Tab-separated table of N, CA, C and O in Angstrom:
chain	number	residue	atom	x	y	z
A	298	MET	N	7.979	1.463	-8.719
A	298	MET	CA	8.462	2.754	-8.336
A	298	MET	C	8.148	2.967	-6.864
A	298	MET	O	7.047	2.754	-6.418
A	299	LYS	N	9.138	3.373	-6.133
A	299	LYS	CA	8.942	3.634	-4.713
A	299	LYS	C	8.346	5.015	-4.503
A	299	LYS	O	8.597	5.939	-5.253
A	300	PHE	N	7.540	5.120	-3.472
A	300	PHE	CA	6.919	6.389	-3.100
A	300	PHE	C	7.946	7.218	-2.358
A	300	PHE	O	8.604	6.740	-1.438
A	301	THR	N	8.111	8.482	-2.750
A	301	THR	CA	9.104	9.350	-2.114
A	301	THR	C	8.421	10.533	-1.437
A	301	THR	O	7.254	10.824	-1.697
A	302	GLN	N	9.158	11.236	-0.605
A	302	GLN	CA	8.626	12.426	0.054
A	302	GLN	C	8.234	13.478	-0.983
A	302	GLN	O	7.242	14.169	-0.824
A	303	GLU	N	9.000	13.590	-2.058
A	303	GLU	CA	8.675	14.547	-3.115
A	303	GLU	C	7.319	14.215	-3.737
A	303	GLU	O	6.508	15.095	-4.007
A	304	MET	N	7.054	12.927	-3.944
A	304	MET	CA	5.773	12.509	-4.513
A	304	MET	C	4.632	12.825	-3.558
A	304	MET	O	3.541	13.175	-3.996
A	305	ARG	N	4.876	12.702	-2.272
A	305	ARG	CA	3.831	12.975	-1.280
A	305	ARG	C	3.293	14.392	-1.441
A	305	ARG	O	2.097	14.629	-1.352
A	306	GLY	N	4.154	15.343	-1.735
A	306	GLY	CA	3.727	16.720	-1.909
A	306	GLY	C	2.976	16.966	-3.202
A	306	GLY	O	2.314	17.983	-3.360
A	307	MET	N	3.043	16.026	-4.149
A	307	MET	CA	2.411	16.213	-5.453
A	307	MET	C	1.010	15.626	-5.526
A	307	MET	O	0.316	15.822	-6.516
A	308	ILE	N	0.565	14.900	-4.508
A	308	ILE	CA	-0.747	14.265	-4.573
A	308	ILE	C	-1.728	14.942	-3.629
A	308	ILE	O	-1.334	15.587	-2.668
A	309	ALA	N	-2.990	14.809	-3.959
A	309	ALA	CA	-4.035	15.334	-3.074
A	309	ALA	C	-3.951	14.593	-1.743
A	309	ALA	O	-3.586	13.429	-1.694
A	310	MET	N	-4.315	15.251	-0.691
A	310	MET	CA	-4.122	14.655	0.627
A	310	MET	C	-5.414	14.070	1.207
A	310	MET	O	-5.704	14.226	2.374
A	311	GLY	N	-6.190	13.379	0.380
A	311	GLY	CA	-7.338	12.644	0.892
A	311	GLY	C	-6.861	11.343	1.514
A	311	GLY	O	-5.666	11.127	1.717
A	312	SER	N	-7.785	10.468	1.795
A	312	SER	CA	-7.447	9.150	2.335
A	312	SER	C	-6.892	8.256	1.229
A	312	SER	O	-7.220	8.421	0.064
A	313	SER	N	-6.065	7.306	1.620
A	313	SER	CA	-5.558	6.329	0.662
A	313	SER	C	-6.142	4.960	1.019
A	313	SER	O	-6.157	4.567	2.184
A	314	TRP	N	-6.645	4.279	-0.002
A	314	TRP	CA	-7.295	2.979	0.151
A	314	TRP	C	-6.528	1.938	-0.647
A	314	TRP	O	-6.135	2.197	-1.784
A	315	PHE	N	-6.359	0.757	-0.072
A	315	PHE	CA	-5.830	-0.369	-0.821
A	315	PHE	C	-6.928	-1.416	-0.856
A	315	PHE	O	-7.370	-1.898	0.190
A	316	VAL	N	-7.371	-1.748	-2.062
A	316	VAL	CA	-8.476	-2.689	-2.238
A	316	VAL	C	-7.903	-4.011	-2.724
A	316	VAL	O	-7.514	-4.153	-3.882
A	317	SER	N	-7.801	-4.970	-1.808
A	317	SER	CA	-7.256	-6.282	-2.154
A	317	SER	C	-7.460	-7.243	-0.989
A	317	SER	O	-7.505	-6.823	0.157
A	318	ARG	N	-7.540	-8.505	-1.321
A	318	ARG	CA	-7.575	-9.545	-0.292
A	318	ARG	C	-6.242	-10.279	-0.243
A	318	ARG	O	-6.060	-11.213	0.511
A	319	HIS	N	-5.277	-9.827	-1.051
A	319	HIS	CA	-4.006	-10.535	-1.199
A	319	HIS	C	-2.922	-9.972	-0.268
A	319	HIS	O	-2.543	-8.812	-0.373
A	320	VAL	N	-2.449	-10.819	0.617
A	320	VAL	CA	-1.429	-10.431	1.600
A	320	VAL	C	-0.133	-10.014	0.911
A	320	VAL	O	0.490	-9.025	1.281
A	321	GLY	N	0.274	-10.745	-0.110
A	321	GLY	CA	1.519	-10.436	-0.827
A	321	GLY	C	1.468	-9.063	-1.477
A	321	GLY	O	2.466	-8.338	-1.496
A	322	ALA	N	0.308	-8.697	-2.008
A	322	ALA	CA	0.166	-7.382	-2.632
A	322	ALA	C	0.280	-6.278	-1.588
A	322	ALA	O	0.920	-5.245	-1.826
A	323	ARG	N	-0.316	-6.484	-0.428
A	323	ARG	CA	-0.216	-5.484	0.648
A	323	ARG	C	1.235	-5.332	1.092
A	323	ARG	O	1.738	-4.221	1.267
A	324	GLU	N	1.926	-6.457	1.237
A	324	GLU	CA	3.334	-6.397	1.642
A	324	GLU	C	4.160	-5.666	0.588
A	324	GLU	O	5.027	-4.859	0.915
A	325	TRP	N	3.895	-5.943	-0.687
A	325	TRP	CA	4.623	-5.280	-1.765
A	325	TRP	C	4.401	-3.768	-1.699
A	325	TRP	O	5.347	-2.985	-1.802
A	326	LEU	N	3.146	-3.342	-1.503
A	326	LEU	CA	2.810	-1.925	-1.438
A	326	LEU	C	3.537	-1.252	-0.270
A	326	LEU	O	4.076	-0.153	-0.415
A	327	GLU	N	3.577	-1.927	0.875
A	327	GLU	CA	4.289	-1.389	2.041
A	327	GLU	C	5.770	-1.239	1.753
A	327	GLU	O	6.388	-0.238	2.119
A	328	ARG	N	6.360	-2.235	1.086
A	328	ARG	CA	7.788	-2.169	0.745
A	328	ARG	C	8.102	-0.973	-0.140
A	328	ARG	O	9.188	-0.410	-0.072
A	329	GLN	N	7.163	-0.606	-0.989
A	329	GLN	CA	7.368	0.506	-1.905
A	329	GLN	C	7.194	1.853	-1.211
A	329	GLN	O	7.534	2.891	-1.767
A	330	GLY	N	6.628	1.840	-0.008
A	330	GLY	CA	6.450	3.071	0.757
A	330	GLY	C	5.199	3.854	0.419
A	330	GLY	O	5.052	4.994	0.857
A	331	TRP	N	4.266	3.258	-0.330
A	331	TRP	CA	3.021	3.955	-0.665
A	331	TRP	C	2.155	4.044	0.588
A	331	TRP	O	1.965	3.056	1.284
A	332	PRO	N	1.619	5.223	0.877
A	332	PRO	CA	0.818	5.388	2.090
A	332	PRO	C	-0.552	4.722	1.943
A	332	PRO	O	-1.205	4.862	0.908
A	333	VAL	N	-0.959	3.983	2.949
A	333	VAL	CA	-2.278	3.343	2.950
A	333	VAL	C	-2.944	3.634	4.288
A	333	VAL	O	-2.425	3.265	5.331
A	334	ASP	N	-4.083	4.309	4.220
A	334	ASP	CA	-4.854	4.587	5.431
A	334	ASP	C	-5.815	3.455	5.758
A	334	ASP	O	-6.045	3.154	6.912
A	335	ARG	N	-6.390	2.859	4.689
A	335	ARG	CA	-7.413	1.824	4.886
A	335	ARG	C	-7.214	0.700	3.877
A	335	ARG	O	-7.061	0.956	2.692
A	336	GLN	N	-7.256	-0.535	4.372
A	336	GLN	CA	-7.243	-1.685	3.474
A	336	GLN	C	-8.591	-2.379	3.573
A	336	GLN	O	-9.077	-2.655	4.669
A	337	VAL	N	-9.192	-2.634	2.405
A	337	VAL	CA	-10.485	-3.291	2.341
A	337	VAL	C	-10.456	-4.339	1.234
A	337	VAL	O	-9.660	-4.242	0.295
A	338	GLU	N	-11.312	-5.345	1.362
A	338	GLU	CA	-11.420	-6.353	0.302
A	338	GLU	C	-12.357	-5.903	-0.799
A	338	GLU	O	-12.208	-6.313	-1.946
A	339	HIS	N	-13.338	-5.080	-0.439
A	339	HIS	CA	-14.314	-4.565	-1.398
A	339	HIS	C	-14.538	-3.092	-1.094
A	339	HIS	O	-14.472	-2.671	0.058
A	340	LEU	N	-14.821	-2.318	-2.134
A	340	LEU	CA	-14.993	-0.882	-1.958
A	340	LEU	C	-16.215	-0.420	-2.740
A	340	LEU	O	-16.381	-0.757	-3.909
A	341	SER	N	-17.051	0.348	-2.082
A	341	SER	CA	-18.189	0.982	-2.735
A	341	SER	C	-17.797	2.421	-3.052
A	341	SER	O	-17.193	3.097	-2.199
A	342	PRO	N	-18.118	2.919	-4.235
A	342	PRO	CA	-17.804	4.320	-4.545
A	342	PRO	C	-18.361	5.294	-3.506
A	342	PRO	O	-17.775	6.352	-3.285
A	343	ALA	N	-19.451	4.936	-2.850
A	343	ALA	CA	-20.038	5.811	-1.842
A	343	ALA	C	-19.104	6.027	-0.645
A	343	ALA	O	-19.260	7.008	0.090
A	344	GLN	N	-18.121	5.156	-0.454
A	344	GLN	CA	-17.182	5.281	0.659
A	344	GLN	C	-16.076	6.298	0.372
A	344	GLN	O	-15.355	6.690	1.279
A	345	VAL	N	-15.941	6.708	-0.873
A	345	VAL	CA	-14.797	7.485	-1.330
A	345	VAL	C	-15.143	8.966	-1.422
A	345	VAL	O	-16.246	9.321	-1.822
A	346	ALA	N	-14.176	9.806	-1.059
A	346	ALA	CA	-14.351	11.255	-1.126
A	346	ALA	C	-13.417	11.843	-2.190
A	346	ALA	O	-12.403	11.224	-2.532
A	347	PRO	N	-13.739	13.026	-2.693
A	347	PRO	CA	-12.825	13.687	-3.632
A	347	PRO	C	-11.429	13.806	-3.020
A	347	PRO	O	-11.284	14.110	-1.835
A	348	GLY	N	-10.408	13.544	-3.834
A	348	GLY	CA	-9.028	13.612	-3.362
A	348	GLY	C	-8.502	12.307	-2.795
A	348	GLY	O	-7.304	12.184	-2.544
A	349	ASP	N	-9.368	11.316	-2.572
A	349	ASP	CA	-8.897	10.014	-2.090
A	349	ASP	C	-8.093	9.325	-3.184
A	349	ASP	O	-8.305	9.549	-4.382
A	350	ARG	N	-7.161	8.486	-2.762
A	350	ARG	CA	-6.369	7.667	-3.680
A	350	ARG	C	-6.727	6.211	-3.443
A	350	ARG	O	-6.725	5.754	-2.308
A	351	ILE	N	-6.997	5.505	-4.528
A	351	ILE	CA	-7.367	4.098	-4.432
A	351	ILE	C	-6.330	3.291	-5.200
A	351	ILE	O	-6.043	3.584	-6.352
A	352	TYR	N	-5.756	2.282	-4.535
A	352	TYR	CA	-4.799	1.370	-5.154
A	352	TYR	C	-5.459	-0.001	-5.235
A	352	TYR	O	-6.093	-0.445	-4.279
A	353	GLY	N	-5.300	-0.681	-6.350
A	353	GLY	CA	-5.855	-2.022	-6.466
A	353	GLY	C	-5.951	-2.483	-7.906
A	353	GLY	O	-5.322	-1.912	-8.800
A	354	THR	N	-6.732	-3.525	-8.116
A	354	THR	CA	-6.983	-4.068	-9.454
A	354	THR	C	-8.496	-4.181	-9.603
A	354	THR	O	-9.067	-5.259	-9.495
A	355	LEU	N	-9.118	-3.057	-9.829
A	355	LEU	CA	-10.571	-2.984	-9.866
A	355	LEU	C	-11.105	-3.087	-11.287
A	355	LEU	O	-10.414	-2.723	-12.241
A	356	PRO	N	-12.353	-3.538	-11.431
A	356	PRO	CA	-12.991	-3.529	-12.749
A	356	PRO	C	-13.113	-2.086	-13.253
A	356	PRO	O	-13.262	-1.151	-12.461
A	357	VAL	N	-13.067	-1.925	-14.568
A	357	VAL	CA	-13.045	-0.587	-15.154
A	357	VAL	C	-14.289	0.232	-14.802
A	357	VAL	O	-14.179	1.445	-14.576
A	358	HIS	N	-15.462	-0.394	-14.695
A	358	HIS	CA	-16.657	0.384	-14.359
A	358	HIS	C	-16.578	0.939	-12.935
A	358	HIS	O	-17.056	2.040	-12.653
A	359	LEU	N	-15.943	0.208	-12.037
A	359	LEU	CA	-15.774	0.701	-10.670
A	359	LEU	C	-14.713	1.807	-10.635
A	359	LEU	O	-14.888	2.825	-9.960
A	360	ALA	N	-13.631	1.629	-11.387
A	360	ALA	CA	-12.615	2.683	-11.468
A	360	ALA	C	-13.232	3.968	-12.010
A	360	ALA	O	-12.943	5.059	-11.517
A	361	ALA	N	-14.105	3.858	-13.013
A	361	ALA	CA	-14.768	5.039	-13.581
A	361	ALA	C	-15.662	5.710	-12.530
A	361	ALA	O	-15.691	6.946	-12.443
A	362	ALA	N	-16.371	4.926	-11.744
A	362	ALA	CA	-17.238	5.493	-10.711
A	362	ALA	C	-16.409	6.230	-9.652
A	362	ALA	O	-16.816	7.284	-9.158
A	363	LEU	N	-15.243	5.694	-9.306
A	363	LEU	CA	-14.367	6.348	-8.335
A	363	LEU	C	-13.842	7.672	-8.893
A	363	LEU	O	-13.826	8.688	-8.201
A	364	CYS	N	-13.408	7.650	-10.157
A	364	CYS	CA	-12.909	8.876	-10.794
A	364	CYS	C	-14.008	9.929	-10.878
A	364	CYS	O	-13.742	11.121	-10.689
A	365	ALA	N	-15.240	9.497	-11.148
A	365	ALA	CA	-16.365	10.432	-11.228
A	365	ALA	C	-16.609	11.124	-9.887
A	365	ALA	O	-17.132	12.234	-9.847
A	366	ARG	N	-16.207	10.477	-8.801
A	366	ARG	CA	-16.359	11.070	-7.464
A	366	ARG	C	-15.167	11.944	-7.083
A	366	ARG	O	-15.079	12.436	-5.971
A	367	GLY	N	-14.199	12.090	-7.996
A	367	GLY	CA	-13.043	12.940	-7.723
A	367	GLY	C	-11.873	12.227	-7.085
A	367	GLY	O	-10.934	12.867	-6.612
A	368	ALA	N	-11.905	10.905	-7.058
A	368	ALA	CA	-10.795	10.128	-6.497
A	368	ALA	C	-9.765	9.839	-7.587
A	368	ALA	O	-10.051	9.948	-8.781
A	369	GLN	N	-8.574	9.446	-7.166
A	369	GLN	CA	-7.525	9.007	-8.084
A	369	GLN	C	-7.456	7.488	-8.015
A	369	GLN	O	-7.434	6.916	-6.917
A	370	TYR	N	-7.400	6.835	-9.175
A	370	TYR	CA	-7.304	5.377	-9.206
A	370	TYR	C	-5.937	4.958	-9.728
A	370	TYR	O	-5.522	5.347	-10.811
A	371	HIS	N	-5.235	4.167	-8.921
A	371	HIS	CA	-3.905	3.649	-9.260
A	371	HIS	C	-4.015	2.133	-9.385
A	371	HIS	O	-4.305	1.442	-8.405
A	372	HIS	N	-3.798	1.637	-10.593
A	372	HIS	CA	-3.981	0.218	-10.882
A	372	HIS	C	-2.672	-0.544	-10.656
A	372	HIS	O	-1.612	-0.118	-11.121
A	373	LEU	N	-2.760	-1.649	-9.941
A	373	LEU	CA	-1.604	-2.514	-9.720
A	373	LEU	C	-1.464	-3.432	-10.926
A	373	LEU	O	-2.334	-4.262	-11.189
A	374	ILE	N	-0.386	-3.246	-11.672
A	374	ILE	CA	-0.148	-3.990	-12.899
A	374	ILE	C	0.982	-4.993	-12.680
A	374	ILE	O	1.988	-4.679	-12.046
A	375	LEU	N	0.798	-6.189	-13.227
A	375	LEU	CA	1.808	-7.250	-13.188
A	375	LEU	C	1.987	-7.815	-14.590
A	375	LEU	O	1.031	-7.892	-15.351
A	376	ASP	N	3.197	-8.245	-14.895
A	376	ASP	CA	3.457	-9.002	-16.120
A	376	ASP	C	3.484	-10.466	-15.694
A	376	ASP	O	4.541	-11.059	-15.508
A	377	LEU	N	2.303	-11.025	-15.522
A	377	LEU	CA	2.140	-12.327	-14.896
A	377	LEU	C	2.140	-13.457	-15.922
A	377	LEU	O	1.293	-13.493	-16.810
A	378	PRO	N	3.089	-14.389	-15.794
A	378	PRO	CA	3.091	-15.533	-16.710
A	378	PRO	C	1.927	-16.476	-16.392
A	378	PRO	O	1.421	-16.500	-15.267
A	379	VAL	N	1.515	-17.225	-17.385
A	379	VAL	CA	0.360	-18.123	-17.252
A	379	VAL	C	0.521	-19.058	-16.061
A	379	VAL	O	-0.423	-19.276	-15.297
A	380	GLU	N	1.692	-19.607	-15.872
A	380	GLU	CA	1.887	-20.587	-14.795
A	380	GLU	C	1.776	-19.988	-13.394
A	380	GLU	O	1.625	-20.718	-12.413
A	381	ALA	N	1.813	-18.661	-13.268
A	381	ALA	CA	1.705	-18.022	-11.950
A	381	ALA	C	0.275	-17.563	-11.650
A	381	ALA	O	0.010	-17.088	-10.555
A	382	ARG	N	-0.632	-17.736	-12.587
A	382	ARG	CA	-2.007	-17.269	-12.392
A	382	ARG	C	-2.797	-18.237	-11.514
A	382	ARG	O	-2.515	-19.420	-11.461
A	383	GLY	N	-3.785	-17.666	-10.806
A	383	GLY	CA	-4.700	-18.494	-10.028
A	383	GLY	C	-4.186	-18.927	-8.672
A	383	GLY	O	-4.736	-19.836	-8.055
A	384	ARG	N	-3.131	-18.304	-8.187
A	384	ARG	CA	-2.624	-18.641	-6.857
A	384	ARG	C	-2.141	-17.373	-6.168
A	384	ARG	O	-1.946	-16.347	-6.805
A	385	GLU	N	-1.985	-17.461	-4.863
A	385	GLU	CA	-1.482	-16.319	-4.105
A	385	GLU	C	-0.018	-16.080	-4.451
A	385	GLU	O	0.759	-17.028	-4.591
A	386	LEU	N	0.341	-14.826	-4.567
A	386	LEU	CA	1.724	-14.454	-4.867
A	386	LEU	C	2.347	-13.753	-3.669
A	386	LEU	O	1.668	-13.018	-2.948
A	387	THR	N	3.625	-13.955	-3.482
A	387	THR	CA	4.354	-13.262	-2.422
A	387	THR	C	4.794	-11.894	-2.934
A	387	THR	O	4.783	-11.626	-4.138
A	388	ALA	N	5.213	-11.034	-2.021
A	388	ALA	CA	5.732	-9.722	-2.404
A	388	ALA	C	6.960	-9.871	-3.297
A	388	ALA	O	7.141	-9.110	-4.253
A	389	ASP	N	7.795	-10.869	-3.013
A	389	ASP	CA	8.978	-11.109	-3.852
A	389	ASP	C	8.575	-11.496	-5.270
A	389	ASP	O	9.183	-11.039	-6.246
A	390	GLU	N	7.542	-12.328	-5.399
A	390	GLU	CA	7.072	-12.710	-6.734
A	390	GLU	C	6.483	-11.508	-7.469
A	390	GLU	O	6.705	-11.338	-8.670
A	391	LEU	N	5.760	-10.674	-6.742
A	391	LEU	CA	5.216	-9.467	-7.365
A	391	LEU	C	6.341	-8.610	-7.940
A	391	LEU	O	6.236	-8.097	-9.060
A	392	GLU	N	7.413	-8.450	-7.190
A	392	GLU	CA	8.559	-7.692	-7.696
A	392	GLU	C	9.152	-8.360	-8.926
A	392	GLU	O	9.460	-7.695	-9.911
A	393	ARG	N	9.298	-9.668	-8.871
A	393	ARG	CA	9.868	-10.413	-10.005
A	393	ARG	C	9.003	-10.277	-11.257
A	393	ARG	O	9.513	-10.246	-12.365
A	394	PHE	N	7.683	-10.162	-11.080
A	394	PHE	CA	6.764	-10.049	-12.206
A	394	PHE	C	6.482	-8.592	-12.586
A	394	PHE	O	5.531	-8.291	-13.291
A	395	GLY	N	7.339	-7.683	-12.117
A	395	GLY	CA	7.270	-6.290	-12.556
A	395	GLY	C	6.112	-5.488	-11.993
A	395	GLY	O	5.598	-4.590	-12.666
A	396	ALA	N	5.696	-5.766	-10.767
A	396	ALA	CA	4.584	-5.029	-10.161
A	396	ALA	C	4.866	-3.533	-10.171
A	396	ALA	O	5.989	-3.096	-9.918
A	397	ARG	N	3.816	-2.783	-10.499
A	397	ARG	CA	3.926	-1.335	-10.513
A	397	ARG	C	2.530	-0.734	-10.418
A	397	ARG	O	1.548	-1.361	-10.791
A	398	LEU	N	2.484	0.485	-9.898
A	398	LEU	CA	1.223	1.230	-9.845
A	398	LEU	C	1.212	2.242	-10.975
A	398	LEU	O	2.178	2.976	-11.171
A	399	VAL	N	0.094	2.270	-11.705
A	399	VAL	CA	-0.092	3.228	-12.782
A	399	VAL	C	-1.426	3.929	-12.549
A	399	VAL	O	-2.447	3.268	-12.356
A	400	ARG	N	-1.383	5.250	-12.552
A	400	ARG	CA	-2.620	6.008	-12.338
A	400	ARG	C	-3.420	6.066	-13.637
A	400	ARG	O	-2.888	6.363	-14.695
A	401	PHE	N	-4.716	5.783	-13.518
A	401	PHE	CA	-5.639	5.851	-14.643
A	401	PHE	C	-6.760	6.818	-14.294
A	401	PHE	O	-7.187	6.892	-13.144
A	402	HIS	N	-7.242	7.521	-15.304
A	402	HIS	CA	-8.458	8.307	-15.155
A	402	HIS	C	-9.469	7.710	-16.116
A	402	HIS	O	-9.251	7.709	-17.322
A	403	CYS	N	-10.550	7.176	-15.576
A	403	CYS	CA	-11.566	6.483	-16.376
A	403	CYS	C	-12.856	7.279	-16.367
A	403	CYS	O	-13.205	7.901	-15.370
A	404	GLU	N	-13.574	7.196	-17.473
A	404	GLU	CA	-14.874	7.838	-17.586
A	404	GLU	C	-15.824	6.884	-18.287
A	404	GLU	O	-15.504	6.355	-19.353
A	405	ALA	N	-16.969	6.659	-17.693
A	405	ALA	CA	-17.984	5.803	-18.306
A	405	ALA	C	-18.781	6.623	-19.314
A	405	ALA	O	-19.214	7.734	-19.009
A	406	ILE	N	-18.934	6.078	-20.494
A	406	ILE	CA	-19.720	6.723	-21.542
A	406	ILE	C	-20.771	5.722	-21.989
A	406	ILE	O	-20.462	4.715	-22.629
A	407	GLU	N	-22.005	5.977	-21.594
A	407	GLU	CA	-23.100	5.065	-21.935
A	407	GLU	C	-23.382	5.129	-23.428
A	407	GLU	O	-23.435	6.208	-24.017
A	408	LEU	N	-23.559	3.972	-24.032
A	408	LEU	CA	-23.915	3.901	-25.445
A	408	LEU	C	-25.422	3.739	-25.564
A	408	LEU	O	-26.020	2.941	-24.847
A	409	ASN	N	-26.011	4.456	-26.470
A	409	ASN	CA	-27.437	4.377	-26.701
A	409	ASN	C	-27.676	3.333	-27.791
A	409	ASN	O	-27.370	3.555	-28.961
A	410	THR	N	-28.227	2.193	-27.415
A	410	THR	CA	-28.438	1.078	-28.345
A	410	THR	C	-29.334	1.476	-29.502
A	410	THR	O	-29.081	1.134	-30.657
A	411	ALA	N	-30.384	2.224	-29.250
A	411	ALA	CA	-31.310	2.623	-30.310
A	411	ALA	C	-30.600	3.481	-31.356
A	411	ALA	O	-30.812	3.299	-32.564
A	412	ASP	N	-29.744	4.405	-30.916
A	412	ASP	CA	-29.007	5.254	-31.857
A	412	ASP	C	-28.076	4.428	-32.723
A	412	ASP	O	-27.956	4.656	-33.926
A	413	ARG	N	-27.390	3.462	-32.138
A	413	ARG	CA	-26.460	2.610	-32.895
A	413	ARG	C	-27.214	1.812	-33.948
A	413	ARG	O	-26.777	1.706	-35.077
A	414	ARG	N	-28.335	1.233	-33.566
A	414	ARG	CA	-29.093	0.391	-34.499
A	414	ARG	C	-29.656	1.219	-35.640
A	414	ARG	O	-29.716	0.754	-36.771
A	415	SER	N	-30.055	2.459	-35.354
A	415	SER	CA	-30.598	3.295	-36.442
A	415	SER	C	-29.520	3.655	-37.453
A	415	SER	O	-29.812	3.947	-38.591
A	416	LYS	N	-28.252	3.569	-37.032
A	416	LYS	CA	-27.134	3.832	-37.940
A	416	LYS	C	-26.606	2.549	-38.571
A	416	LYS	O	-25.600	2.556	-39.274
A	417	GLY	N	-27.269	1.416	-38.292
A	417	GLY	CA	-26.847	0.146	-38.856
A	417	GLY	C	-25.699	-0.518	-38.125
A	417	GLY	O	-25.106	-1.472	-38.619
A	418	GLU	N	-25.373	-0.033	-36.939
A	418	GLU	CA	-24.296	-0.633	-36.144
A	418	GLU	C	-24.865	-1.768	-35.306
A	418	GLU	O	-26.028	-1.735	-34.927
A	419	PRO	N	-24.064	-2.780	-35.001
A	419	PRO	CA	-24.548	-3.914	-34.175
A	419	PRO	C	-24.831	-3.502	-32.747
A	419	PRO	O	-24.341	-2.571	-32.241
């Protein structure tokens, strides 16, 4: 989905971050018109402010930490065939494999091991 002017008015106006080391993914994001203020290979939740938008393929615990800080997390999803895994992809390949951004809101919920065991759960 391409980013439109109408969409720009619907999102919080914090900074936008793209977290990736992949050149093809950055090119794909630019082609779609999504605004990116900062591109980084790694992101610490401490760098993020409420209202920031983060695009990337982050581990769920990091996405939850970003959401807890009031940021929006947009996950880059691909329908990637096995033979295309483990190598750099071009922007054209990303399009062919159905690249899209989907916003997720994650919340970490710590499980208490002692409580589970007292109930007979593993």
